[in-house]
Each structure stands twice: as structure tokens, then as C-alpha cells.
CSV table of C-alpha atoms in Angstrom, one decimal:
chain,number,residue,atom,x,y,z
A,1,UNK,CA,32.3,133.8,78.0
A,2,UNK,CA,32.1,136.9,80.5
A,3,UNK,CA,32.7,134.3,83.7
A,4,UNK,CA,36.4,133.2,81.4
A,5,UNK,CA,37.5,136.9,81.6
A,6,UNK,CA,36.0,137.2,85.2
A,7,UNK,CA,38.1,134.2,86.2
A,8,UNK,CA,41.0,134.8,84.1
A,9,UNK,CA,41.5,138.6,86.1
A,10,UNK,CA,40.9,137.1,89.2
A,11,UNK,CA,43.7,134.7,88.8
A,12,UNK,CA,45.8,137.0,87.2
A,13,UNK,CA,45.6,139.6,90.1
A,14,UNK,CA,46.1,136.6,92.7
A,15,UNK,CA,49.4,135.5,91.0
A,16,UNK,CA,50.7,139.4,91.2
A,17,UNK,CA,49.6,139.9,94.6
A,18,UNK,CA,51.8,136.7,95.8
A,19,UNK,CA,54.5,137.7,93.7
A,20,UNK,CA,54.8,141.7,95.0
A,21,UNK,CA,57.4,141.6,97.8
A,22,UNK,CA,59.1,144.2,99.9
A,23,UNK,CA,61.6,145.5,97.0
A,24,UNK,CA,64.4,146.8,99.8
A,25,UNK,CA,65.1,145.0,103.4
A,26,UNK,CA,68.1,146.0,105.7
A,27,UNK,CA,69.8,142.4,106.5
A,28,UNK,CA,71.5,142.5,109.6
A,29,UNK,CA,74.3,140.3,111.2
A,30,UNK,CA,77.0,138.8,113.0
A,31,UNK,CA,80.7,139.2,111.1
A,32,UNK,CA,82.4,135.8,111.2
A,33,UNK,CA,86.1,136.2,111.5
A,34,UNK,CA,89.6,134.0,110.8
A,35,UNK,CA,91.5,132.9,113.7
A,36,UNK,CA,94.9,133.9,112.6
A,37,UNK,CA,98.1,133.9,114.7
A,38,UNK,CA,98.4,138.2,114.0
A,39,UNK,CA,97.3,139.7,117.1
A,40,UNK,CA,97.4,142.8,115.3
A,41,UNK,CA,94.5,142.5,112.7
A,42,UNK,CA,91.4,140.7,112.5
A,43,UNK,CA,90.6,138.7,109.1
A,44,UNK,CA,86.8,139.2,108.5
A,45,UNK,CA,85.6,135.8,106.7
A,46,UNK,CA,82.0,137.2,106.0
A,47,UNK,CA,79.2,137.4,107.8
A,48,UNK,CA,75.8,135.2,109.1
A,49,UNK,CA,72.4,137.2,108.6
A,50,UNK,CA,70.4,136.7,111.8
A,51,UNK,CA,67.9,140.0,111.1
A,52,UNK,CA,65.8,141.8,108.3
A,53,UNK,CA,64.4,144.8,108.8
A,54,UNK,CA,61.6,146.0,106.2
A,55,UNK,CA,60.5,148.8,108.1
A,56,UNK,CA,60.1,152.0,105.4
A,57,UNK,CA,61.2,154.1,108.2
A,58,UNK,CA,64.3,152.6,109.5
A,59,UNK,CA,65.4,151.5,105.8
A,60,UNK,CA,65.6,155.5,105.0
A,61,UNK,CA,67.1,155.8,108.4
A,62,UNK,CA,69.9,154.0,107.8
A,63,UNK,CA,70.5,155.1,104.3
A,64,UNK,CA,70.7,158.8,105.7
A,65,UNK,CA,73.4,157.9,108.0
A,66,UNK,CA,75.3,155.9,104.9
A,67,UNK,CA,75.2,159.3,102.8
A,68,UNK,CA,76.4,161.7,105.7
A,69,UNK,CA,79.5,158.9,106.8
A,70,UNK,CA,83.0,160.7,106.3
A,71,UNK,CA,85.2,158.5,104.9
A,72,UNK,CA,88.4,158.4,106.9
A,73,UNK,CA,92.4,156.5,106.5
A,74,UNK,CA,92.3,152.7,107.6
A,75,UNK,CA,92.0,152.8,111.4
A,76,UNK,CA,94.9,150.1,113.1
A,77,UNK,CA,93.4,150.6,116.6
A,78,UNK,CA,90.3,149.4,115.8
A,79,UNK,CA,91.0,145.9,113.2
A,80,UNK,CA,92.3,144.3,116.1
A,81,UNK,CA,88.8,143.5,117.3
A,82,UNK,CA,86.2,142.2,115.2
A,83,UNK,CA,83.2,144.3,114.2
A,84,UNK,CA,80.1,144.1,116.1
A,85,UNK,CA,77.6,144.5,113.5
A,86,UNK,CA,76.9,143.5,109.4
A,87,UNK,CA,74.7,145.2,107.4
A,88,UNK,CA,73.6,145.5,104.2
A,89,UNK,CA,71.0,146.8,102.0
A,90,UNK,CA,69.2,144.5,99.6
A,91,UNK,CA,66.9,144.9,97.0
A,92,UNK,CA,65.2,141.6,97.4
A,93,UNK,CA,63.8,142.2,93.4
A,94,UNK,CA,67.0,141.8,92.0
A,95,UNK,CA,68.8,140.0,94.4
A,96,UNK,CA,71.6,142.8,94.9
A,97,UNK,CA,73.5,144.1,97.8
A,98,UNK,CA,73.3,147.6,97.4
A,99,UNK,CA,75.8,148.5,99.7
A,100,UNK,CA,77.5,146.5,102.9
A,101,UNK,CA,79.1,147.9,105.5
A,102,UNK,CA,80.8,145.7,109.0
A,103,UNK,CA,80.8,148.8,112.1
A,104,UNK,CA,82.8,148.8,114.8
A,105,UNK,CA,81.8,151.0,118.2
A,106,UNK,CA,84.1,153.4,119.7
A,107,UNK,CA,84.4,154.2,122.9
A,108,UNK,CA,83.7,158.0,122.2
A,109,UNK,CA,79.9,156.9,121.2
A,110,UNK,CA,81.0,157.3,117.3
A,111,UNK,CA,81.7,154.3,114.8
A,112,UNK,CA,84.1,153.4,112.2
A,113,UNK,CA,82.5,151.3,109.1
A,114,UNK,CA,83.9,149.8,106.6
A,115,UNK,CA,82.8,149.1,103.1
A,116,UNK,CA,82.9,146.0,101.1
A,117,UNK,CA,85.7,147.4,99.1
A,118,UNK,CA,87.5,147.5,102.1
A,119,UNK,CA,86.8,151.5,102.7
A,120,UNK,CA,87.2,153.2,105.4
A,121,UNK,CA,84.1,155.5,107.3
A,122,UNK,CA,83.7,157.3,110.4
A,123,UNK,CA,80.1,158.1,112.1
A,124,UNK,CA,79.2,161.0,114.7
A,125,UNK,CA,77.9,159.9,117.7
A,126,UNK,CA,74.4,161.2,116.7
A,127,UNK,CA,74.3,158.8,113.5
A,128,UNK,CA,76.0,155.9,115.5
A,129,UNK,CA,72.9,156.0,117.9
A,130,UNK,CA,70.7,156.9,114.5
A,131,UNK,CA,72.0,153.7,113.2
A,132,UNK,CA,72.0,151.4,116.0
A,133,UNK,CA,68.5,152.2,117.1
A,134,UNK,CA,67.2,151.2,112.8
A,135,UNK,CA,69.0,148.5,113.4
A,136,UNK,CA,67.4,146.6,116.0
């Protein structure tokens, strides 16, 4: 009877070992826009994720930056070119988007984001390089 239980926790620890999973992963990626006839503003149609990062180290990177962003008036200037970036962070053990931002760089080192509810954001210089650097 003893070899059952043996056999029984050893199977039992395999199946949660190959189950645990990195619980949050930044997904990165490229923005797919609408051609439209409006010179004047992009349409942003979603996104393709080419990257995850599951480094500990940039994850808490990048969600520093996210809590110092100022949130800033809808920008004209800069939704007449597409964003460069999509990210998002996911928490792979619920299969939620925890929050998802589309940045665009500015020429003053700084970037605006912008917020799946369509919010406005605006990032120093130092977090834009921050950010772009946990990115990659």
C-alpha cells in the first residue's frame, strides 16, 4: 500500500509542476492601423503580439512607469501617425489584460500613451527610456 501513496504524490506533484506558469508576462507588439482617406487621424484596428517578456524585473519596470504616467487632453499632433509600440500586461492565469497601452515617441525623448479606453498619457523622458529599454 505505501508504494500507492508513494506513486500517487509523485504524480500529483508532476501534474502541478507542469501546470505552474509564469502568472504575469508583458506582451509586446506592432499596432495594426485602418487606411482611411483622413489624413488627419490614424484609426488603430488592434494590434499583432510579436514579444513576451516574463522577466520579474522588467514586468515591475514597466508597471512603475504606468503608475507615474500624467494623464494629459487628447494629443492631435501626434494621431496622425500610428503608434510604434503595443503593450499590455497579462496575467496569463486568468487570461486578463490587465491594462493596455499603444505609445507613440516624441521628438523631445518623452511619449504620449494611450489607454484602451481611449485615455490619454504623457511620459518623461526618463520613463520613456525606462520603458523602452523593459521592453525589448
Amino acid at each position: 500500500m505505501r508504494p500507492l501513496h508513494v506513486l500517487a504524490l509523485l504524480l500529483v506533484s508532476i501534474i502541478f509542476a507542469g501546470c505552474s506558469s509564469q502568472s504575469e508576462v508583458i506582451r509586446v507588439g506592432e499596432p495594426t492601423v485602418e487606411d482611411t482617406d483622413n489624413e488627419q487621424e490614424v484609426v488603430i484596428k488592434g494590434h499583432e503580439i510579436t514579444n513576451e517578456i516574463t522577466d520579474e524585473s522588467n514586468i515591475e519596470e514597466v508597471k512603475k512607469v504606468v503608475d507615474q504616467i500624467d494623464s494629459i487632453e487628447r494629443p492631435d499632433r501626434t494621431l496622425s501617425e500610428p503608434p510604434e509600440t503595443f503593450f499590455e500586461l497579462y496575467e496569463s492565469d486568468n487570461s486578463v489584460s490587465v491594462f493596455q497601452y499603444y505609445l507613440w515617441m516624441q521628438p523631445d525623448g518623452g511619449a504620449i500613451l494611450m489607454d484602451s479606453s481611449e485615455n490619454f498619457f504623457e511620459a518623461d523622458e526618463e520613463n520613456t527610456a525606462t520603458l523602452k529599454e523593459a521592453l525589448e
